[in-house]
mmCIF file of C-alpha atoms in Angstrom:
data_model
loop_
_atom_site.group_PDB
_atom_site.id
_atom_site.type_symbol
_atom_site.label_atom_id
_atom_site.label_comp_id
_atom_site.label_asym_id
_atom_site.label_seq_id
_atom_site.Cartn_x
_atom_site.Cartn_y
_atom_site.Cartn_z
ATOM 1 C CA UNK A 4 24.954 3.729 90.305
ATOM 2 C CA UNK A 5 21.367 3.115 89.681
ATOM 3 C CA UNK A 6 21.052 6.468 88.182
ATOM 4 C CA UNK A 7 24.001 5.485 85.898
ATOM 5 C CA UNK A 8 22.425 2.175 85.045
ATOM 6 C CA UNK A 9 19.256 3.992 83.950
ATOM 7 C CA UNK A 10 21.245 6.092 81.476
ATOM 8 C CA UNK A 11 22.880 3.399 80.133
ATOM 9 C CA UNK A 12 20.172 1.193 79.593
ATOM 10 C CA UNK A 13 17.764 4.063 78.326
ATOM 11 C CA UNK A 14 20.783 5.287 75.997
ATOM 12 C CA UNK A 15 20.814 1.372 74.813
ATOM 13 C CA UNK A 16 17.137 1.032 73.931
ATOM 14 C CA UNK A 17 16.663 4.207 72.258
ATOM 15 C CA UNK A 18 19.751 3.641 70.402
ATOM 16 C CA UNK A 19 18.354 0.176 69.438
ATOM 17 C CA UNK A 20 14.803 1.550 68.492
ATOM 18 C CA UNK A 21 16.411 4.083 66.179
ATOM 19 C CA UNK A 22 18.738 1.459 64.271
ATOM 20 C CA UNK A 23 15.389 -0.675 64.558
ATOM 21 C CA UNK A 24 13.264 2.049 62.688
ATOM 22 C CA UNK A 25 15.303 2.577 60.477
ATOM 23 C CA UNK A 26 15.694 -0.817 59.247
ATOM 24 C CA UNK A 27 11.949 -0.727 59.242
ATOM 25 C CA UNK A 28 12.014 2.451 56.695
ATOM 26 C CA UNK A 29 14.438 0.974 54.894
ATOM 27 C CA UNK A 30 12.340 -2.410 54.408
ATOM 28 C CA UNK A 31 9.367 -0.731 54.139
ATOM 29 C CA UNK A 32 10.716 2.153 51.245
ATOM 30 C CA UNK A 33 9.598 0.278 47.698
ATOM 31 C CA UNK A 34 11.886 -0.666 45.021
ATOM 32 C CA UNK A 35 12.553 1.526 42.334
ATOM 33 C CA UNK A 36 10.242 0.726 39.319
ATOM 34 C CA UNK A 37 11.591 -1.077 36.747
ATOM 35 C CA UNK A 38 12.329 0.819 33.744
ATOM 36 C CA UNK A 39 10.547 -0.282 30.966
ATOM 37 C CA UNK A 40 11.007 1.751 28.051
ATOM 38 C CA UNK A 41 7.990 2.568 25.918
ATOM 39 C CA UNK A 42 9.002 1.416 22.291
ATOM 40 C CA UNK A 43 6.615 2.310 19.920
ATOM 41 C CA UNK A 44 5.974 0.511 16.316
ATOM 42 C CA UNK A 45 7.074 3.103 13.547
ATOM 43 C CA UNK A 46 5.142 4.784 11.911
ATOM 44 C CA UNK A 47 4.318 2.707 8.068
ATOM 45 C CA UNK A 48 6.284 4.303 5.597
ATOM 46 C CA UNK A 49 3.701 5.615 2.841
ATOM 47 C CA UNK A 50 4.017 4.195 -0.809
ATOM 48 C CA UNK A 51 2.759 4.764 -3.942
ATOM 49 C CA UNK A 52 1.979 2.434 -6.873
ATOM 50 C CA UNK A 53 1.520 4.088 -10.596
ATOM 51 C CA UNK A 54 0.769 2.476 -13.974
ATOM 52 C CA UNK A 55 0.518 4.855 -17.697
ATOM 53 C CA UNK A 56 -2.561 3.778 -19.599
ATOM 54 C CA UNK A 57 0.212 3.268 -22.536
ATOM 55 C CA UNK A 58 4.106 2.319 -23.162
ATOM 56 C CA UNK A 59 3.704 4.360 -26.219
ATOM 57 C CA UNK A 60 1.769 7.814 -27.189
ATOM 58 C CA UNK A 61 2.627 10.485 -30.045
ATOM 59 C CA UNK A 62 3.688 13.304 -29.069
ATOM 60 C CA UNK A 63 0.979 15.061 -27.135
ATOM 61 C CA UNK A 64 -1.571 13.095 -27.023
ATOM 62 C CA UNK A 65 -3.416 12.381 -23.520
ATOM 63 C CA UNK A 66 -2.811 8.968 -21.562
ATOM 64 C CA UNK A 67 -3.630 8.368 -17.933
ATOM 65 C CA UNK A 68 -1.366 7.783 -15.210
ATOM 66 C CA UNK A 69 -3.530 5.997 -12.277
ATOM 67 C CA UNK A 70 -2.357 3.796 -9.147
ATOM 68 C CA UNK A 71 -2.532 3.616 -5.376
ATOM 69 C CA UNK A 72 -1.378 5.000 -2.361
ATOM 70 C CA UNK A 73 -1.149 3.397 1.034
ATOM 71 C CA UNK A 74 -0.569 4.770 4.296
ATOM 72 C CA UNK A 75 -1.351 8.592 3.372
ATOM 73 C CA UNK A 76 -4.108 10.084 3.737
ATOM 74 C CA UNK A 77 -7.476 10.722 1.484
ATOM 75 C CA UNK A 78 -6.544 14.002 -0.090
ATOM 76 C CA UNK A 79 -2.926 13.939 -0.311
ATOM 77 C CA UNK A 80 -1.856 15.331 -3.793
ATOM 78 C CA UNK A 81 0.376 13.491 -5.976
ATOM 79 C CA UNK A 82 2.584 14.944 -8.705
ATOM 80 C CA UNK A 83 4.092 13.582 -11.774
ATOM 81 C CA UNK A 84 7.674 13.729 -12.613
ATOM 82 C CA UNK A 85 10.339 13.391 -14.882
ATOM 83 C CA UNK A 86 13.643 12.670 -15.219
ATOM 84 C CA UNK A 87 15.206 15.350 -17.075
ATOM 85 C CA UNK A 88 19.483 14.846 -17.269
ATOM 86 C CA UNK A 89 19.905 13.606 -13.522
ATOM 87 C CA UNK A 90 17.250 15.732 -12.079
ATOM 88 C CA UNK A 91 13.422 15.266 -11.435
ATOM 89 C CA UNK A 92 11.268 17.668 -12.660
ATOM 90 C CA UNK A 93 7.720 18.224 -11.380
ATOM 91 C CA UNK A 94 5.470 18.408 -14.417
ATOM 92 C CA UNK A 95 1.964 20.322 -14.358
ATOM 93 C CA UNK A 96 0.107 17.077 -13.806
ATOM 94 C CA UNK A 97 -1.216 16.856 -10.372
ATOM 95 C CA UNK A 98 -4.288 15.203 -8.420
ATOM 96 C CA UNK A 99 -5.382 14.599 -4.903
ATOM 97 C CA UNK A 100 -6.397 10.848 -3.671
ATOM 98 C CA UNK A 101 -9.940 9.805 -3.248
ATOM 99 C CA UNK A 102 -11.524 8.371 -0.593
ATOM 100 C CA UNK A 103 -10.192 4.604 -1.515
ATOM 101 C CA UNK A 104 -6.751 6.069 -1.816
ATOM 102 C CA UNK A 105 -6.656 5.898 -5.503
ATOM 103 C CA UNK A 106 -5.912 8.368 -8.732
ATOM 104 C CA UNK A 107 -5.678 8.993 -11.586
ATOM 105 C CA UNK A 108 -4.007 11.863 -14.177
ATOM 106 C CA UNK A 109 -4.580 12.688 -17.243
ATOM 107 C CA UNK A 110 -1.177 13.518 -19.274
ATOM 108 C CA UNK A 111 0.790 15.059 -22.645
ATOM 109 C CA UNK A 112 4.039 14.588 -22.907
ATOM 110 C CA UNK A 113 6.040 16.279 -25.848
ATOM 111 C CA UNK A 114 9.946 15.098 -25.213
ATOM 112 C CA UNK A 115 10.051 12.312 -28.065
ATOM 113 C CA UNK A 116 11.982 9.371 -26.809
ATOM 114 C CA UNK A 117 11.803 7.251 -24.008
ATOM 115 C CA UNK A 118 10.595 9.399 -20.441
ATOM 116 C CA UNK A 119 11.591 7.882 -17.346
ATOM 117 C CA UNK A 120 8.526 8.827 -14.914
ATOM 118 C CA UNK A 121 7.739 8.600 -11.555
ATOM 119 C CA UNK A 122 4.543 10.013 -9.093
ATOM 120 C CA UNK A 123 5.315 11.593 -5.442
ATOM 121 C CA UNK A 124 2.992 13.237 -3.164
ATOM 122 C CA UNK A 125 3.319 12.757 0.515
ATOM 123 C CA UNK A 126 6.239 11.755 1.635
ATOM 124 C CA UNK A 127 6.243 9.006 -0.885
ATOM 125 C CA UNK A 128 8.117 7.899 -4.142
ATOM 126 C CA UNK A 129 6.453 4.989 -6.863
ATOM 127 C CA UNK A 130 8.742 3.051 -8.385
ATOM 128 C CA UNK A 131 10.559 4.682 -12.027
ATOM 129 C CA UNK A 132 8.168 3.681 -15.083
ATOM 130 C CA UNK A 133 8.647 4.732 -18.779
ATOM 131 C CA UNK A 134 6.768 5.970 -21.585
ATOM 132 C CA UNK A 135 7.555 6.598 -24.830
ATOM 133 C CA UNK A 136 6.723 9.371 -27.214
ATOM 134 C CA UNK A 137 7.028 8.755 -30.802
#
């Protein structure tokens, strides 16, 4: 019987150290991180600004288009266009930005009437503007 009693109690204690070490890994395991989720500012949309020299040039005859861009890069080239039916048309009047940002064109426009305009380069749109050619 003491033989017997030995076995039991030995079969008791290491069954209590294993549930004991195994609470112990279980305490001691860490807590899954909290997710945080990494949200990043977007990116500023780029814009451009542009303002003719003139509401009103004969036909052909050179006025400046100059304004602003903001959040592109020194360098970017900018393009002027026209609205032509429902469509914009890229004319042959084109620059790059300076340093500050800035341009500005030198242009002839021979549609008489009123020519909706616009500058892009970039990524970016200005805002519609007319000019009209007498």
């Amino acid at each position: 019987m003491n033989r017997a009693y030995r076995l039991t109690t030995t079969a008791a204690l290491a069954a209590a150290l294993v549930a004991g070490a195994a609470a112990t890994a279980s305490a001691a395991a860490p807590a899954p991180a909290p997710t945080v989720s990494a949200t990043k500012a977007p990116a500023p949309k780029p814009a451009l600004t542009a303002q003719p020299s003139t509401g009103t040039v004969a036909a052909w005859q050179e006025f400046r288009v100059s304004g602003k861009a903001t959040d592109l890069k020194p360098g970017t080239r900018v393009t002027l266009q026209q609205k032509q039916g429902t469509k914009w048309v890229s004319l042959p009047a084109s620059v790059t930005t300076n340093k500050n940002s800035a341009y500005s064109m030198r242009v002839k426009l021979g549609i008489k009437g009123k020519n909706a305009l616009r500058v892009a380069g970039g990524g970016a749109i200005s805002p519609e503007f007319t000019v009209t050619v007498r």
